[in-house]
mmCIF file of C-alpha atoms in Angstrom:
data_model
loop_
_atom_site.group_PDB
_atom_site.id
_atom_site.type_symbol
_atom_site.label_atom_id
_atom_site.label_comp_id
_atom_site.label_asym_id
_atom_site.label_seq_id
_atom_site.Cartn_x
_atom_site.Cartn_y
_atom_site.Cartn_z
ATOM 1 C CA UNK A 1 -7.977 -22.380 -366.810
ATOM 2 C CA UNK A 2 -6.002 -24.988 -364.623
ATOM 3 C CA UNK A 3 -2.921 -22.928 -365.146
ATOM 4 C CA UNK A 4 -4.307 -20.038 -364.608
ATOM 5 C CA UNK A 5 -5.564 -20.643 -360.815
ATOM 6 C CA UNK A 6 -2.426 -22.501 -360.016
ATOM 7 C CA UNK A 7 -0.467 -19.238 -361.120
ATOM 8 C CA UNK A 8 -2.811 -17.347 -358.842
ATOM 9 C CA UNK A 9 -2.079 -19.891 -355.889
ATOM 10 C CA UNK A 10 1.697 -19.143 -356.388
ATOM 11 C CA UNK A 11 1.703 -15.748 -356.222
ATOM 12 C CA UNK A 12 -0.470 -16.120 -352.554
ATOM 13 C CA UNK A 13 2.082 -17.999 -351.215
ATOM 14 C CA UNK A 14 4.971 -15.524 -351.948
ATOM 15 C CA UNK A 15 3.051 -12.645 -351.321
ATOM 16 C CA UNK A 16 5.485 -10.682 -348.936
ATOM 17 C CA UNK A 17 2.332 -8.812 -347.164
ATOM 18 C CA UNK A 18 2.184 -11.609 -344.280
ATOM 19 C CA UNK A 19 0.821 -11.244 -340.910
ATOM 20 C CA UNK A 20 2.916 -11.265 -338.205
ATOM 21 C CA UNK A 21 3.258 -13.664 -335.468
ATOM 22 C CA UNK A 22 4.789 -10.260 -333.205
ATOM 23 C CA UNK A 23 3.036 -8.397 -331.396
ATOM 24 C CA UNK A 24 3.823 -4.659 -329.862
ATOM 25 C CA UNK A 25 3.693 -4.539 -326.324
ATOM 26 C CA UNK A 26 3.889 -0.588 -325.812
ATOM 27 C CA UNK A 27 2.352 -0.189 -321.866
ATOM 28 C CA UNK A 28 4.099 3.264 -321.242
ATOM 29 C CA UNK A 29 5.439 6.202 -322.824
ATOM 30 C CA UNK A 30 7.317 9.186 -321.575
ATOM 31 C CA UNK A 31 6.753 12.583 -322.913
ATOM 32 C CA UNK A 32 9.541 14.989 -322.277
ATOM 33 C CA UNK A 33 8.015 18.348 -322.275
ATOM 34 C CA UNK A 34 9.159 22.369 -322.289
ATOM 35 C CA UNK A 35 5.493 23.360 -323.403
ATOM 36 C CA UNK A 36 6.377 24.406 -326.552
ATOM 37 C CA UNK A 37 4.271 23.589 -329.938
ATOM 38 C CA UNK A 38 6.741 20.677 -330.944
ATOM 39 C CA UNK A 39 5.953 19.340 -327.278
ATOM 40 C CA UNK A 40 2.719 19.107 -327.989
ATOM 41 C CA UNK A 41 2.771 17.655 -331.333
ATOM 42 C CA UNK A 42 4.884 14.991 -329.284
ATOM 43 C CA UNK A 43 2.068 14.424 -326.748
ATOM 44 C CA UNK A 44 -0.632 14.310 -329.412
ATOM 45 C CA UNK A 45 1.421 11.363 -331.101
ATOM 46 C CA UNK A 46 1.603 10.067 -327.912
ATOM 47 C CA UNK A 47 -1.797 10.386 -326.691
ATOM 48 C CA UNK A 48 -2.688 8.285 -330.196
ATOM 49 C CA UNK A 49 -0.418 5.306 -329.626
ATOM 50 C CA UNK A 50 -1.961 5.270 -325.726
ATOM 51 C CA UNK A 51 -5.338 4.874 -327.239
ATOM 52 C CA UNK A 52 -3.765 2.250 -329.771
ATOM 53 C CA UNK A 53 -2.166 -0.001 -327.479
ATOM 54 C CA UNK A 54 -4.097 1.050 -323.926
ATOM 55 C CA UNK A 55 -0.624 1.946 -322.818
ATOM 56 C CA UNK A 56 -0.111 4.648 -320.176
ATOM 57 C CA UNK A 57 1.118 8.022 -320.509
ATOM 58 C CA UNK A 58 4.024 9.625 -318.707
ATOM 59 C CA UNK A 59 3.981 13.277 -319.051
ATOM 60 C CA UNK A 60 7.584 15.056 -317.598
ATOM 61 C CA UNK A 61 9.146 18.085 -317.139
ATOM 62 C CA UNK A 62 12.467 19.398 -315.679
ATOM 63 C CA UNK A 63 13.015 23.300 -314.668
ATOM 64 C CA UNK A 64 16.632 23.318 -315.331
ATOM 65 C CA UNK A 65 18.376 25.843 -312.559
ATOM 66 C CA UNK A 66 20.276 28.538 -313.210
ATOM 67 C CA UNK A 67 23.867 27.469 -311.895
ATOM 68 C CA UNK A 68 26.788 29.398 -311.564
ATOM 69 C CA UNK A 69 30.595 28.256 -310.235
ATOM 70 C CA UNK A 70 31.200 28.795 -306.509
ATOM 71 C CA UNK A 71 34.051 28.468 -304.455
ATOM 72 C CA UNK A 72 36.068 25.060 -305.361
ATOM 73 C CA UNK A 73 36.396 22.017 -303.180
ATOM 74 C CA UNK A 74 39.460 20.070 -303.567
ATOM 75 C CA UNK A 75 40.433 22.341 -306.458
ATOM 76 C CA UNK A 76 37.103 21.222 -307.880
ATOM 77 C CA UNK A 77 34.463 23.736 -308.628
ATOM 78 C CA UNK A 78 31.312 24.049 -306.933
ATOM 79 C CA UNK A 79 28.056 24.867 -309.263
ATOM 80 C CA UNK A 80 25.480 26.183 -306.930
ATOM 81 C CA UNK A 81 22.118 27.555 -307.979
ATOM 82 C CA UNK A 82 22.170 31.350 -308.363
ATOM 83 C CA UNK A 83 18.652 31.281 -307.834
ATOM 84 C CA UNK A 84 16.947 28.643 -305.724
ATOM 85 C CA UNK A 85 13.896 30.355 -304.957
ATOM 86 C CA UNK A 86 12.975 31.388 -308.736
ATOM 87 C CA UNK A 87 14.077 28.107 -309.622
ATOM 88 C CA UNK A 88 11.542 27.013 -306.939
ATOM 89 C CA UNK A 89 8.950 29.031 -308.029
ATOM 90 C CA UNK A 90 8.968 28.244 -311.903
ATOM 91 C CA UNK A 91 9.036 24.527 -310.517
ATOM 92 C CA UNK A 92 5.790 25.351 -309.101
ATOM 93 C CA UNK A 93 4.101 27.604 -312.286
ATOM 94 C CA UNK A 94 5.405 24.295 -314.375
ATOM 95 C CA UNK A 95 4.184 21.959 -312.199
ATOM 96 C CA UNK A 96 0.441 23.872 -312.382
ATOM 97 C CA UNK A 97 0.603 23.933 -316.263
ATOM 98 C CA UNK A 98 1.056 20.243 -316.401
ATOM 99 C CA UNK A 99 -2.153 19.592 -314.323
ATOM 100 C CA UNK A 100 -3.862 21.899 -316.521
ATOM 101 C CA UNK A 101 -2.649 19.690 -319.164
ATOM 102 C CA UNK A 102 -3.334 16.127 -317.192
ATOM 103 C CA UNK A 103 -6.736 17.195 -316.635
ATOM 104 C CA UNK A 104 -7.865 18.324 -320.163
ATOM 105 C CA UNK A 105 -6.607 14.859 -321.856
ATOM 106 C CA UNK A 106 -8.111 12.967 -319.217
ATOM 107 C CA UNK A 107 -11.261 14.036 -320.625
ATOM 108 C CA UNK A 108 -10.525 12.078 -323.137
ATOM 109 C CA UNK A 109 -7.985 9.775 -322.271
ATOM 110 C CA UNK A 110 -7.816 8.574 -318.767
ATOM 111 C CA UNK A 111 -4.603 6.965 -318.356
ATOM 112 C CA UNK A 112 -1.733 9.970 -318.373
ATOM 113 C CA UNK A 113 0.217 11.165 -314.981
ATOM 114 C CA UNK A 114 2.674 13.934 -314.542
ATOM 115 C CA UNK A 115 6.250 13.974 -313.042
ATOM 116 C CA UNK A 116 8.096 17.356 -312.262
ATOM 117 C CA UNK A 117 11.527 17.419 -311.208
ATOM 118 C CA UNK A 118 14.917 20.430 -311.190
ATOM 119 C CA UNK A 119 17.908 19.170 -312.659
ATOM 120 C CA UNK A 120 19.444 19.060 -316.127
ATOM 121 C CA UNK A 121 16.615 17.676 -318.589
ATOM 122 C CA UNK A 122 18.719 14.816 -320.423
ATOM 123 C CA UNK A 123 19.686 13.312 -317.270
ATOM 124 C CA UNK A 124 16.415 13.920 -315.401
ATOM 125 C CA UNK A 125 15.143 12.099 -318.210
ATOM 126 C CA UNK A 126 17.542 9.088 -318.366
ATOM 127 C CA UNK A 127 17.540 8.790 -314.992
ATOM 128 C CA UNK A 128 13.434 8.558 -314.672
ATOM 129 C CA UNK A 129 13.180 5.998 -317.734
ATOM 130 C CA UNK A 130 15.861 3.470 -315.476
ATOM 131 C CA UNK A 131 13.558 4.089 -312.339
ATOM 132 C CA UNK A 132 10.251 3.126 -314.534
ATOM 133 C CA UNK A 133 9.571 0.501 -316.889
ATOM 134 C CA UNK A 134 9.164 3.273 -319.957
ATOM 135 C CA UNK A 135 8.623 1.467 -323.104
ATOM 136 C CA UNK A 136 8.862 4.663 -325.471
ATOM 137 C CA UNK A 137 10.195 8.199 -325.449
ATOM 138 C CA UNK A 138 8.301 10.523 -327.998
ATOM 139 C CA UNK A 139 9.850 13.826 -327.927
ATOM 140 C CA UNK A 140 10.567 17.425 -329.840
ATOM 141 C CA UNK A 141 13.510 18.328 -331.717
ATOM 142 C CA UNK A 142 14.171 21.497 -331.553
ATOM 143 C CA UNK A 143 16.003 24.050 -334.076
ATOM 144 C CA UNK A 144 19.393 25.480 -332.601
ATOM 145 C CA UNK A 145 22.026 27.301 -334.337
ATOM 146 C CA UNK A 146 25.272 25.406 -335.688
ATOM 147 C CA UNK A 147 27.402 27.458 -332.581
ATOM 148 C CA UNK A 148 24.948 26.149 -329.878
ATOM 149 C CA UNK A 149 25.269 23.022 -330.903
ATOM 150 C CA UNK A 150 28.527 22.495 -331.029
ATOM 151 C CA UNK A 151 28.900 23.850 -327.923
ATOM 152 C CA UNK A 152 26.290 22.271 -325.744
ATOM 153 C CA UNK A 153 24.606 19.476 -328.054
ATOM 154 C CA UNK A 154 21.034 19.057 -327.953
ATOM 155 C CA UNK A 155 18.756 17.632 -325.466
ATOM 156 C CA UNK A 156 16.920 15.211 -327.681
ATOM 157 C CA UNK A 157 20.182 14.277 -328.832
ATOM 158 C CA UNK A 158 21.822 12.697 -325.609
ATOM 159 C CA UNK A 159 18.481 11.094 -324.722
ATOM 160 C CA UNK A 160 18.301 9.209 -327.912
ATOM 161 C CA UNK A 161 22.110 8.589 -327.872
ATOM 162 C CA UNK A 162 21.528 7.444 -323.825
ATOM 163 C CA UNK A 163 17.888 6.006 -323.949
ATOM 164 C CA UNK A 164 17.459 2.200 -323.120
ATOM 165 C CA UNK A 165 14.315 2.234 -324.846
ATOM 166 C CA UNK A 166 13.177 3.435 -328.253
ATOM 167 C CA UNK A 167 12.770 7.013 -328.538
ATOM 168 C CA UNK A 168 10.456 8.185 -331.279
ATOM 169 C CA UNK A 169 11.690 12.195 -332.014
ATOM 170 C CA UNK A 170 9.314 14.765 -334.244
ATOM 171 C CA UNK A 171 10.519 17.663 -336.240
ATOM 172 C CA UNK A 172 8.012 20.784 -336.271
ATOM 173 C CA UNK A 173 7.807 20.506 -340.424
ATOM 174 C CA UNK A 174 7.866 16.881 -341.064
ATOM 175 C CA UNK A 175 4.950 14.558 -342.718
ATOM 176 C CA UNK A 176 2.909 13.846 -339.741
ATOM 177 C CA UNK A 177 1.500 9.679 -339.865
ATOM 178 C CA UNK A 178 -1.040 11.249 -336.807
ATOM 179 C CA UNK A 179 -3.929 13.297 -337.629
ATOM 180 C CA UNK A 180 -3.171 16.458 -335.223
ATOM 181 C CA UNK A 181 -6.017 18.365 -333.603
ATOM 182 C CA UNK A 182 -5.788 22.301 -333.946
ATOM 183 C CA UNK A 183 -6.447 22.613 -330.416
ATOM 184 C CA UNK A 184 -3.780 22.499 -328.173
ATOM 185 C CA UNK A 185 -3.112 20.755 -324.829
ATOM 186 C CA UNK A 186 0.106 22.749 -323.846
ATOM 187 C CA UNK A 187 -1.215 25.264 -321.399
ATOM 188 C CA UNK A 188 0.634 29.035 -322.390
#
């Protein structure tokens, strides 16, 4: 019987499930968003590690213009907007659709603010987590073809490539470790 309980005591001690001394501090996360369904799987995740760790949430989104090559400068070309005032207006129709957004998950969850901005997304985005203290990213990946790609890269990809913080990226048709709600909080 001696044996026995001193085997027992043996295995406790090397038992590798031990508690950690660490702790997470997570106080805000940025959630890059276009309003489509993989953004708001993104913010749902997000919205559940807020509750978790009574961290803030930081919901953005960049209308990227639609630029075109002027006259050059220096034998450097100019990009220009081609549209300013469209560019303008989506900036506003965005900009509403994120308060819609803001104010539905503060019904639930009170600490989540909004940031719009025009520029190109992956450097909007870098640029804004340098100016903040951001703590996480959690953002979409989006499908592209093999051409696109090549060509341009993905967003998603040069913020996690350029991120000085952790960035935490979903696929639509992955295993999901958060229970998702049907409803959705991305305004259409």
């Amino acid at each position: 019987m001696k044996k026995l309980a001193l085997q027992n005591k043996k295995k406790k001690k090397s038992s590798p499930q031990k508690k950690s001394k660490s702790k997470i501090l997570l106080k805000s996360i940025l959630v890059p968003t276009d309003f489509s369904a993989g953004a708001n799987k993104a913010l749902q995740y997000a919205l559940t590690f807020a509750k978790q760790f009574d961290a803030k949430i930081e919901l953005m989104h960049v209308v990227e213009p639609m630029l075109f090559p002027s006259d050059s400068v220096f034998n450097q070309p100019v990009i220009q907007p081609i549209f300013p005032s469209i560019d303008l207006e989506q900036r506003k129709i965005d900009e509403e659709k994120l308060k819609s957004i803001v104010v539905e998950i503060k019904k639930e969850y009170s600490k989540i603010s909004y940031y719009s901005t025009t520029g190109t997304p992956h450097e909007e985005v870098i640029e804004y987590i340098k100016n903040k203290k951001i703590d996480l990213i959690i953002l979409a990946a989006h499908t592209q073809n093999k051409l696109e790609h090549f060509f341009f890269g993905s967003t998603t990809e040069k913020i996690m490539l350029k991120a000085s913080c952790p960035v935490l990226i979903l696929h639509e048709d992955e295993k999901d470790f958060v229970k998702l709600k049907q409803t959705s909080h991305i305004a259409k």
